[in-house]
C-alpha cells in the first residue's frame, strides 16, 4: 500500500449513469435525493445538491442507446433523513421506484428497489442527518 504524504488524494465528485431518458431519471433522482437540475451539457444532464451541497457528488445522466448487459456492478444505498424507513419506502414508490428482487430473503433490514430504468438501489433503515447547504 502506498502512503499518501498529504492526506486525501481524491474524492468522488461525479457519478455518470448511462440511460435512455436522462430527464426521466434526473427527475426521479432529484425527488429521491432533494437534488436540483444543474445543467445540460450536450446529451448529459447534471443534477446535484442545491447551493453546492458540500462534498456530495453530482449525478450525470448520459443519454445512451447502447444495450445494458445484465446487473450493474455498482448501486446506490440511500437512507431516510426526515422520516422512518417505512414512510420513506412509500414516498420512493410513489415517486416511481419499484420493488426489485435480487435474491434477497425478505429478512434483510433494507429494501431493494429499482429506479424508472431498472437500476437497483437499496433503502437502508438507519436515519441520517440531511445535508446542509
C-alpha positions as protocol buffer text, in pm:
chain_id: "A"
residue {
  index: 1
  type: UNK
  ca { x: 0 y: 0 z: 0 }
}
residue {
  index: 2
  type: UNK
  ca { x: 129 y: 346 z: -91 }
}
residue {
  index: 3
  type: UNK
  ca { x: 124 y: 604 z: 188 }
}
residue {
  index: 4
  type: UNK
  ca { x: -10 y: 945 z: 96 }
}
residue {
  index: 5
  type: UNK
  ca { x: 204 y: 1233 z: 212 }
}
residue {
  index: 6
  type: UNK
  ca { x: -65 y: 1498 z: 202 }
}
residue {
  index: 7
  type: UNK
  ca { x: -370 y: 1308 z: 328 }
}
residue {
  index: 8
  type: UNK
  ca { x: -663 y: 1267 z: 93 }
}
residue {
  index: 9
  type: UNK
  ca { x: -570 y: 1248 z: -274 }
}
residue {
  index: 10
  type: UNK
  ca { x: -911 y: 1240 z: -444 }
}
residue {
  index: 11
  type: UNK
  ca { x: -1282 y: 1242 z: -378 }
}
residue {
  index: 12
  type: UNK
  ca { x: -1573 y: 1136 z: -593 }
}
residue {
  index: 13
  type: UNK
  ca { x: -1726 y: 1448 z: -749 }
}
residue {
  index: 14
  type: UNK
  ca { x: -1949 y: 1297 z: -1017 }
}
residue {
  index: 15
  type: UNK
  ca { x: -2120 y: 967 z: -1085 }
}
residue {
  index: 16
  type: UNK
  ca { x: -2209 y: 911 z: -1451 }
}
residue {
  index: 17
  type: UNK
  ca { x: -2506 y: 691 z: -1535 }
}
residue {
  index: 18
  type: UNK
  ca { x: -2579 y: 583 z: -1891 }
}
residue {
  index: 19
  type: UNK
  ca { x: -2951 y: 586 z: -1960 }
}
residue {
  index: 20
  type: UNK
  ca { x: -3214 y: 608 z: -2231 }
}
residue {
  index: 21
  type: UNK
  ca { x: -3400 y: 908 z: -2089 }
}
residue {
  index: 22
  type: UNK
  ca { x: -3181 y: 1149 z: -1887 }
}
residue {
  index: 23
  type: UNK
  ca { x: -3471 y: 1381 z: -1799 }
}
residue {
  index: 24
  type: UNK
  ca { x: -3684 y: 1098 z: -1658 }
}
residue {
  index: 25
  type: UNK
  ca { x: -3401 y: 967 z: -1439 }
}
residue {
  index: 26
  type: UNK
  ca { x: -3293 y: 1315 z: -1335 }
}
residue {
  index: 27
  type: UNK
  ca { x: -3648 y: 1397 z: -1225 }
}
residue {
  index: 28
  type: UNK
  ca { x: -3668 y: 1072 z: -1027 }
}
residue {
  index: 29
  type: UNK
  ca { x: -3331 y: 1113 z: -852 }
}
residue {
  index: 30
  type: UNK
  ca { x: -3397 y: 1483 z: -781 }
}
residue {
  index: 31
  type: UNK
  ca { x: -3714 y: 1374 z: -599 }
}
residue {
  index: 32
  type: UNK
  ca { x: -3531 y: 1096 z: -411 }
}
residue {
  index: 33
  type: UNK
  ca { x: -3227 y: 1299 z: -306 }
}
residue {
  index: 34
  type: UNK
  ca { x: -3359 y: 1654 z: -288 }
}
residue {
  index: 35
  type: UNK
  ca { x: -3125 y: 1748 z: -574 }
}
residue {
  index: 36
  type: UNK
  ca { x: -3190 y: 2009 z: -841 }
}
residue {
  index: 37
  type: UNK
  ca { x: -3120 y: 2016 z: -1213 }
}
residue {
  index: 38
  type: UNK
  ca { x: -2788 y: 2193 z: -1269 }
}
residue {
  index: 39
  type: UNK
  ca { x: -2734 y: 2195 z: -1645 }
}
residue {
  index: 40
  type: UNK
  ca { x: -2748 y: 2015 z: -1975 }
}
residue {
  index: 41
  type: UNK
  ca { x: -2415 y: 1956 z: -2148 }
}
residue {
  index: 42
  type: UNK
  ca { x: -2493 y: 1803 z: -2487 }
}
residue {
  index: 43
  type: UNK
  ca { x: -2675 y: 1477 z: -2409 }
}
residue {
  index: 44
  type: UNK
  ca { x: -2569 y: 1484 z: -2042 }
}
residue {
  index: 45
  type: UNK
  ca { x: -2797 y: 1618 z: -1771 }
}
residue {
  index: 46
  type: UNK
  ca { x: -2630 y: 1706 z: -1441 }
}
residue {
  index: 47
  type: UNK
  ca { x: -2809 y: 1719 z: -1106 }
}
residue {
  index: 48
  type: UNK
  ca { x: -2673 y: 1798 z: -762 }
}
residue {
  index: 49
  type: UNK
  ca { x: -2745 y: 1939 z: -422 }
}
residue {
  index: 50
  type: UNK
  ca { x: -2896 y: 2287 z: -410 }
}
residue {
  index: 51
  type: UNK
  ca { x: -2646 y: 2562 z: -330 }
}
residue {
  index: 52
  type: UNK
  ca { x: -2339 y: 2345 z: -378 }
}
residue {
  index: 53
  type: UNK
  ca { x: -2412 y: 2081 z: -114 }
}
residue {
  index: 54
  type: UNK
  ca { x: -2054 y: 2041 z: 5 }
}
residue {
  index: 55
  type: UNK
  ca { x: -1890 y: 1706 z: -71 }
}
residue {
  index: 56
  type: UNK
  ca { x: -2195 y: 1533 z: -221 }
}
residue {
  index: 57
  type: UNK
  ca { x: -2131 y: 1407 z: -573 }
}
residue {
  index: 58
  type: UNK
  ca { x: -2309 y: 1537 z: -881 }
}
residue {
  index: 59
  type: UNK
  ca { x: -2505 y: 1278 z: -1080 }
}
residue {
  index: 60
  type: UNK
  ca { x: -2465 y: 1296 z: -1458 }
}
residue {
  index: 61
  type: UNK
  ca { x: -2723 y: 1118 z: -1671 }
}
residue {
  index: 62
  type: UNK
  ca { x: -2566 y: 1039 z: -2007 }
}
residue {
  index: 63
  type: UNK
  ca { x: -2803 y: 959 z: -2292 }
}
residue {
  index: 64
  type: UNK
  ca { x: -2707 y: 621 z: -2437 }
}
residue {
  index: 65
  type: UNK
  ca { x: -2873 y: 378 z: -2673 }
}
residue {
  index: 66
  type: UNK
  ca { x: -2621 y: 102 z: -2601 }
}
residue {
  index: 67
  type: UNK
  ca { x: -2799 y: -203 z: -2460 }
}
residue {
  index: 68
  type: UNK
  ca { x: -2749 y: -268 z: -2090 }
}
residue {
  index: 69
  type: UNK
  ca { x: -2582 y: -600 z: -2025 }
}
residue {
  index: 70
  type: UNK
  ca { x: -2706 y: -756 z: -1702 }
}
residue {
  index: 71
  type: UNK
  ca { x: -2695 y: -627 z: -1348 }
}
residue {
  index: 72
  type: UNK
  ca { x: -2483 y: -320 z: -1282 }
}
residue {
  index: 73
  type: UNK
  ca { x: -2172 y: -391 z: -1071 }
}
residue {
  index: 74
  type: UNK
  ca { x: -2246 y: -88 z: -851 }
}
residue {
  index: 75
  type: UNK
  ca { x: -2559 y: 51 z: -689 }
}
residue {
  index: 76
  type: UNK
  ca { x: -2666 y: 334 z: -459 }
}
residue {
  index: 77
  type: UNK
  ca { x: -2766 y: 291 z: -96 }
}
residue {
  index: 78
  type: UNK
  ca { x: -2992 y: 565 z: 40 }
}
residue {
  index: 79
  type: UNK
  ca { x: -3101 y: 641 z: 395 }
}
residue {
  index: 80
  type: UNK
  ca { x: -3404 y: 837 z: 514 }
}
residue {
  index: 81
  type: UNK
  ca { x: -3327 y: 1180 z: 658 }
}
residue {
  index: 82
  type: UNK
  ca { x: -3652 y: 1317 z: 797 }
}
residue {
  index: 83
  type: UNK
  ca { x: -3878 y: 1014 z: 834 }
}
residue {
  index: 84
  type: UNK
  ca { x: -3861 y: 644 z: 911 }
}
residue {
  index: 85
  type: UNK
  ca { x: -3784 y: 370 z: 661 }
}
residue {
  index: 86
  type: UNK
  ca { x: -4148 y: 265 z: 607 }
}
residue {
  index: 87
  type: UNK
  ca { x: -4264 y: 618 z: 526 }
}
residue {
  index: 88
  type: UNK
  ca { x: -3962 y: 673 z: 300 }
}
residue {
  index: 89
  type: UNK
  ca { x: -4036 y: 347 z: 117 }
}
residue {
  index: 90
  type: UNK
  ca { x: -4388 y: 470 z: 40 }
}
residue {
  index: 91
  type: UNK
  ca { x: -4251 y: 805 z: -80 }
}
residue {
  index: 92
  type: UNK
  ca { x: -3999 y: 637 z: -312 }
}
residue {
  index: 93
  type: UNK
  ca { x: -4260 y: 401 z: -456 }
}
residue {
  index: 94
  type: UNK
  ca { x: -4492 y: 697 z: -520 }
}
residue {
  index: 95
  type: UNK
  ca { x: -4202 y: 879 z: -694 }
}
residue {
  index: 96
  type: UNK
  ca { x: -4162 y: 593 z: -942 }
}
residue {
  index: 97
  type: UNK
  ca { x: -3939 y: 337 z: -774 }
}
residue {
  index: 98
  type: UNK
  ca { x: -4044 y: -24 z: -786 }
}
residue {
  index: 99
  type: UNK
  ca { x: -3951 y: -322 z: -575 }
}
residue {
  index: 100
  type: UNK
  ca { x: -3670 y: -537 z: -717 }
}
residue {
  index: 101
  type: UNK
  ca { x: -3578 y: -896 z: -649 }
}
residue {
  index: 102
  type: UNK
  ca { x: -3205 y: -963 z: -649 }
}
residue {
  index: 103
  type: UNK
  ca { x: -3227 y: -1280 z: -443 }
}
residue {
  index: 104
  type: UNK
  ca { x: -3290 y: -1129 z: -102 }
}
residue {
  index: 105
  type: UNK
  ca { x: -3461 y: -1345 z: 164 }
}
residue {
  index: 106
  type: UNK
  ca { x: -3708 y: -1086 z: 291 }
}
residue {
  index: 107
  type: UNK
  ca { x: -3541 y: -1077 z: 634 }
}
residue {
  index: 108
  type: UNK
  ca { x: -3295 y: -801 z: 539 }
}
residue {
  index: 109
  type: UNK
  ca { x: -3324 y: -466 z: 719 }
}
residue {
  index: 110
  type: UNK
  ca { x: -3322 y: -288 z: 379 }
}
residue {
  index: 111
  type: UNK
  ca { x: -3548 y: -274 z: 74 }
}
residue {
  index: 112
  type: UNK
  ca { x: -3417 y: -339 z: -275 }
}
residue {
  index: 113
  type: UNK
  ca { x: -3575 y: -103 z: -528 }
}
residue {
  index: 114
  type: UNK
  ca { x: -3521 y: -3 z: -889 }
}
residue {
  index: 115
  type: UNK
  ca { x: -3538 y: 340 z: -1049 }
}
residue {
  index: 116
  type: UNK
  ca { x: -3751 y: 401 z: -1362 }
}
residue {
  index: 117
  type: UNK
  ca { x: -3484 y: 245 z: -1589 }
}
residue {
  index: 118
  type: UNK
  ca { x: -3432 y: -60 z: -1368 }
}
residue {
  index: 119
  type: UNK
  ca { x: -3113 y: 44 z: -1185 }
}
residue {
  index: 120
  type: UNK
  ca { x: -3121 y: -122 z: -844 }
}
residue {
  index: 121
  type: UNK
  ca { x: -3069 y: 72 z: -524 }
}
residue {
  index: 122
  type: UNK
  ca { x: -3126 y: -6 z: -157 }
}
residue {
  index: 123
  type: UNK
  ca { x: -3323 y: 187 z: 102 }
}
residue {
  index: 124
  type: UNK
  ca { x: -3145 y: 132 z: 432 }
}
residue {
  index: 125
  type: UNK
  ca { x: -3304 y: 157 z: 775 }
}
residue {
  index: 126
  type: UNK
  ca { x: -3072 y: 398 z: 959 }
}
residue {
  index: 127
  type: UNK
  ca { x: -3185 y: 759 z: 959 }
}
residue {
  index: 128
  type: UNK
  ca { x: -2912 y: 1013 z: 875 }
}
residue {
  index: 129
  type: UNK
  ca { x: -2882 y: 1388 z: 900 }
}
residue {
  index: 130
  type: UNK
  ca { x: -2981 y: 1585 z: 588 }
}
residue {
  index: 131
  type: UNK
  ca { x: -2708 y: 1777 z: 408 }
}
residue {
  index: 132
  type: UNK
  ca { x: -2682 y: 2141 z: 498 }
}
residue {
  index: 133
  type: UNK
  ca { x: -2620 y: 2393 z: 219 }
}
